[in-house]
Coordinates of C-alpha atoms in Angstrom, one line a residue:
M1 CA 36.8 -12.4 42.7
P2 CA 37.5 -10.9 39.3
P3 CA 34.4 -10.6 37.0
K4 CA 33.7 -13.5 34.7
K5 CA 34.7 -12.8 31.1
A6 CA 32.0 -12.9 28.4
R7 CA 31.9 -16.3 26.6
I8 CA 32.9 -16.3 23.0
P9 CA 29.9 -17.5 20.8
E10 CA 30.8 -20.2 18.3
A11 CA 29.6 -17.9 15.4
V12 CA 32.3 -15.4 16.0
Y13 CA 35.0 -17.6 17.6
V14 CA 37.3 -17.6 14.6
P15 CA 37.2 -13.8 13.9
Y16 CA 37.6 -13.2 17.6
Q17 CA 40.7 -15.4 17.9
R18 CA 42.1 -13.7 14.8
A19 CA 41.6 -10.2 16.3
E20 CA 42.9 -11.1 19.7
H21 CA 46.0 -12.7 18.1
H22 CA 46.6 -9.6 16.0
L23 CA 46.4 -7.3 19.1
K24 CA 48.7 -9.5 21.2
R25 CA 51.3 -9.9 18.4
F26 CA 51.3 -6.6 16.7
G27 CA 49.4 -4.3 19.0
G28 CA 46.9 -1.8 17.5
N29 CA 43.7 -0.1 18.4
Y30 CA 40.0 -0.1 17.6
Q31 CA 40.5 1.2 14.1
S32 CA 43.2 -1.3 13.1
V33 CA 41.1 -4.2 14.4
T34 CA 37.9 -3.2 12.6
R35 CA 39.8 -2.7 9.3
L36 CA 41.3 -6.1 9.7
L37 CA 38.0 -7.8 10.3
H38 CA 35.9 -5.9 7.7
D39 CA 38.1 -7.4 5.0
S40 CA 36.7 -10.9 5.7
Y41 CA 33.5 -10.6 7.8
E42 CA 30.1 -9.1 7.9
D43 CA 29.3 -6.0 9.8
E44 CA 27.3 -7.9 12.4
Q45 CA 30.2 -10.3 13.1
V46 CA 32.6 -7.4 13.4
D47 CA 30.3 -5.6 15.9
A48 CA 30.0 -8.8 18.0
V49 CA 33.8 -9.3 18.0
V50 CA 34.6 -5.7 19.0
A51 CA 32.0 -5.8 21.7
L52 CA 33.6 -9.0 23.1
L53 CA 37.1 -7.5 22.9
I54 CA 35.9 -4.5 24.9
S55 CA 33.9 -6.5 27.4
R56 CA 36.9 -8.8 28.0
G57 CA 39.3 -5.8 28.5
V58 CA 41.3 -6.7 25.4
L59 CA 40.3 -3.5 23.5
K60 CA 39.2 0.0 24.3
A61 CA 37.3 2.2 21.9
T62 CA 37.9 5.9 22.5
P63 CA 35.4 8.6 21.6
E64 CA 37.5 9.3 18.5
D65 CA 37.2 5.6 17.5
L66 CA 33.5 5.7 18.0
M67 CA 33.2 8.8 15.9
S68 CA 35.3 7.2 13.1
Y69 CA 33.1 4.1 13.2
A70 CA 29.9 6.2 13.2
C71 CA 31.1 8.2 10.1
W72 CA 32.0 5.0 8.3
Y73 CA 28.7 3.4 9.1
L74 CA 26.7 6.4 8.1
G75 CA 28.7 6.5 4.9
Q76 CA 27.3 3.0 4.1
R77 CA 23.7 3.7 5.0
S78 CA 21.4 6.2 6.6
S79 CA 20.5 5.6 10.2
S80 CA 18.2 6.8 13.0
I81 CA 19.6 8.2 16.2
S82 CA 18.4 5.2 18.1
T83 CA 20.1 2.7 15.8
I84 CA 23.5 4.4 15.8
R85 CA 23.3 4.8 19.6
E86 CA 22.7 1.1 19.9
K87 CA 25.6 0.2 17.7
L88 CA 28.0 2.6 19.4
S89 CA 26.9 1.3 22.8
R90 CA 28.2 -2.2 21.9
K91 CA 31.7 -0.7 21.4
A92 CA 31.9 2.1 23.9
V93 CA 33.6 1.9 27.3
S94 CA 31.0 4.3 28.8
V95 CA 27.5 5.7 28.0
K96 CA 29.0 9.2 28.3
D97 CA 31.3 8.5 25.3
V98 CA 28.3 7.5 23.3
D99 CA 26.3 10.6 24.3
V100 CA 29.2 12.8 23.3
V101 CA 29.6 11.2 19.8
V102 CA 25.8 11.2 19.1
E103 CA 25.5 14.9 20.0
R104 CA 28.4 15.7 17.7
L105 CA 26.8 13.7 14.9
I106 CA 23.5 15.6 15.4
D107 CA 25.2 19.0 15.5
M108 CA 27.0 18.1 12.2
R109 CA 23.6 17.0 10.8
Y110 CA 24.9 13.5 10.1
L111 CA 21.9 12.3 12.2
N112 CA 18.4 13.7 11.8
D113 CA 15.4 11.6 12.6
E114 CA 13.0 13.8 10.6
E115 CA 15.1 13.4 7.4
F116 CA 15.6 9.7 8.1
A117 CA 11.8 9.2 8.5
D118 CA 11.1 11.1 5.3
A119 CA 13.6 9.1 3.3
R120 CA 12.3 5.8 4.8
I121 CA 8.7 6.6 3.8
R122 CA 9.7 7.4 0.2
S123 CA 11.8 4.2 0.1
R124 CA 8.9 2.1 1.4
K125 CA 6.4 3.6 -1.0
L126 CA 8.7 2.7 -3.9
T127 CA 8.7 -0.9 -2.8
G128 CA 4.9 -0.9 -2.5
Y129 CA 4.4 -0.9 1.3
G130 CA 1.5 0.9 2.9
P131 CA 1.4 3.4 5.8
E132 CA 0.9 0.8 8.6
R133 CA 4.0 -1.1 7.5
V134 CA 5.9 2.2 7.4
R135 CA 4.7 3.0 11.0
R136 CA 6.0 -0.4 12.2
D137 CA 9.3 0.0 10.4
L138 CA 10.0 3.5 11.8
S139 CA 9.0 2.4 15.3
N140 CA 11.5 -0.5 15.0
K141 CA 14.1 2.1 14.1
G142 CA 13.4 4.0 17.3
I143 CA 11.7 7.0 15.5
D144 CA 9.4 9.0 17.8
K145 CA 5.8 8.5 17.0
A146 CA 5.2 12.2 16.6
I147 CA 7.9 12.5 14.0
T148 CA 6.4 9.5 12.1
E149 CA 2.9 10.9 12.0
T150 CA 4.2 14.4 11.0
Q151 CA 6.1 12.9 8.1
L152 CA 3.2 10.6 7.0
E153 CA 0.9 13.7 7.0
C154 CA 3.0 15.0 4.1
V155 CA 1.8 12.1 2.0
D156 CA -1.6 12.7 0.4
G157 CA -4.0 9.9 1.2
D158 CA -4.8 9.4 -2.5
E159 CA -1.2 8.5 -3.1
W160 CA -1.6 5.4 -0.9
I161 CA -4.8 4.5 -2.7
Q162 CA -3.2 4.8 -6.1
L163 CA -0.1 2.9 -5.0
G164 CA -2.3 0.0 -3.8
I165 CA -4.3 0.0 -7.0
D166 CA -1.2 -0.3 -9.1
L167 CA 0.1 -3.1 -6.9
V168 CA -3.2 -5.1 -7.2
L169 CA -3.4 -4.6 -11.0
R170 CA 0.2 -5.8 -11.4
R171 CA -0.3 -8.9 -9.2
Y172 CA -3.8 -10.0 -10.1
S173 CA -5.6 -10.1 -13.4
G174 CA -9.4 -9.5 -13.7
L175 CA -12.0 -9.4 -11.0
P176 CA -11.9 -11.9 -8.2
A177 CA -13.9 -15.1 -9.0
D178 CA -15.6 -15.2 -5.6
N179 CA -15.4 -13.9 -2.0
V180 CA -12.5 -16.3 -1.2
A181 CA -10.4 -14.7 -3.9
R182 CA -11.4 -11.2 -2.9
N183 CA -10.5 -11.9 0.8
K184 CA -7.1 -13.2 -0.4
R185 CA -6.4 -9.9 -2.1
F186 CA -7.6 -8.0 0.9
R187 CA -5.3 -10.0 3.3
W188 CA -2.4 -9.5 0.9
L189 CA -2.9 -5.7 1.0
V190 CA -3.2 -5.7 4.8
N191 CA 0.0 -7.7 5.1
R192 CA 1.8 -5.1 3.0
G193 CA 0.7 -2.4 5.5
Y194 CA -2.5 -1.0 4.1
G195 CA -5.1 -0.6 6.8
F196 CA -8.5 -2.2 6.5
D197 CA -10.3 1.0 5.3
I198 CA -7.6 1.8 2.7
A199 CA -7.5 -1.9 1.5
K200 CA -11.3 -1.8 1.0
R201 CA -11.1 1.4 -1.0
I202 CA -8.3 0.0 -3.1
L203 CA -10.3 -3.1 -4.0
Q204 CA -13.4 -1.0 -4.8
A205 CA -11.3 1.2 -7.1
V206 CA -9.9 -1.9 -8.8
D207 CA -13.4 -3.3 -9.4
Q208 CA -14.4 0.0 -11.0
T209 CA -11.3 -0.1 -13.2
Y210 CA -12.2 -3.6 -14.6
A211 CA -15.9 -2.7 -14.9
E212 CA -15.1 0.3 -17.2

């Protein structure tokens, strides 16, 4: 009995039908299909459609196709090795093809988890997130814990304190009226990724600022 074809989810039914019709009527390859779809649909929808076309045997992505997609994707945004591997796996015919492309990208320095982690930390600092939030974020991106800790060690601890102080001073005015208000500020800092000890130090420093 032939394997059962993957069901087409309702969310991508229309773009899938458009892509399949294009291939049957005009022919084409992975690159022509992705160009067609990217004109009208979001990246996530295009990825889902391509994965369905491959799983249903309608389309095959060669290593060259995967490399082209990876270069296009990395031209739009930076990525960790884990993220790009996951995206390529949705399109590839075999794991071996993904391995070959990822190794080429690493050799060409298009992929570098140390540089990605460093840039991500700087970006998160600019948006006011603390070290614990950064750790979770990098873990979700598949960054090795050792790399994360090495890059975080490059940030002086006082930088996190000052960042938190600036955040609190912008968000709240004056000293907290009571313990309920103080706890609210504390929870807000923790939710933004500042650990308990750092959050306490930040609030103590803010109190001193207002007392002066």
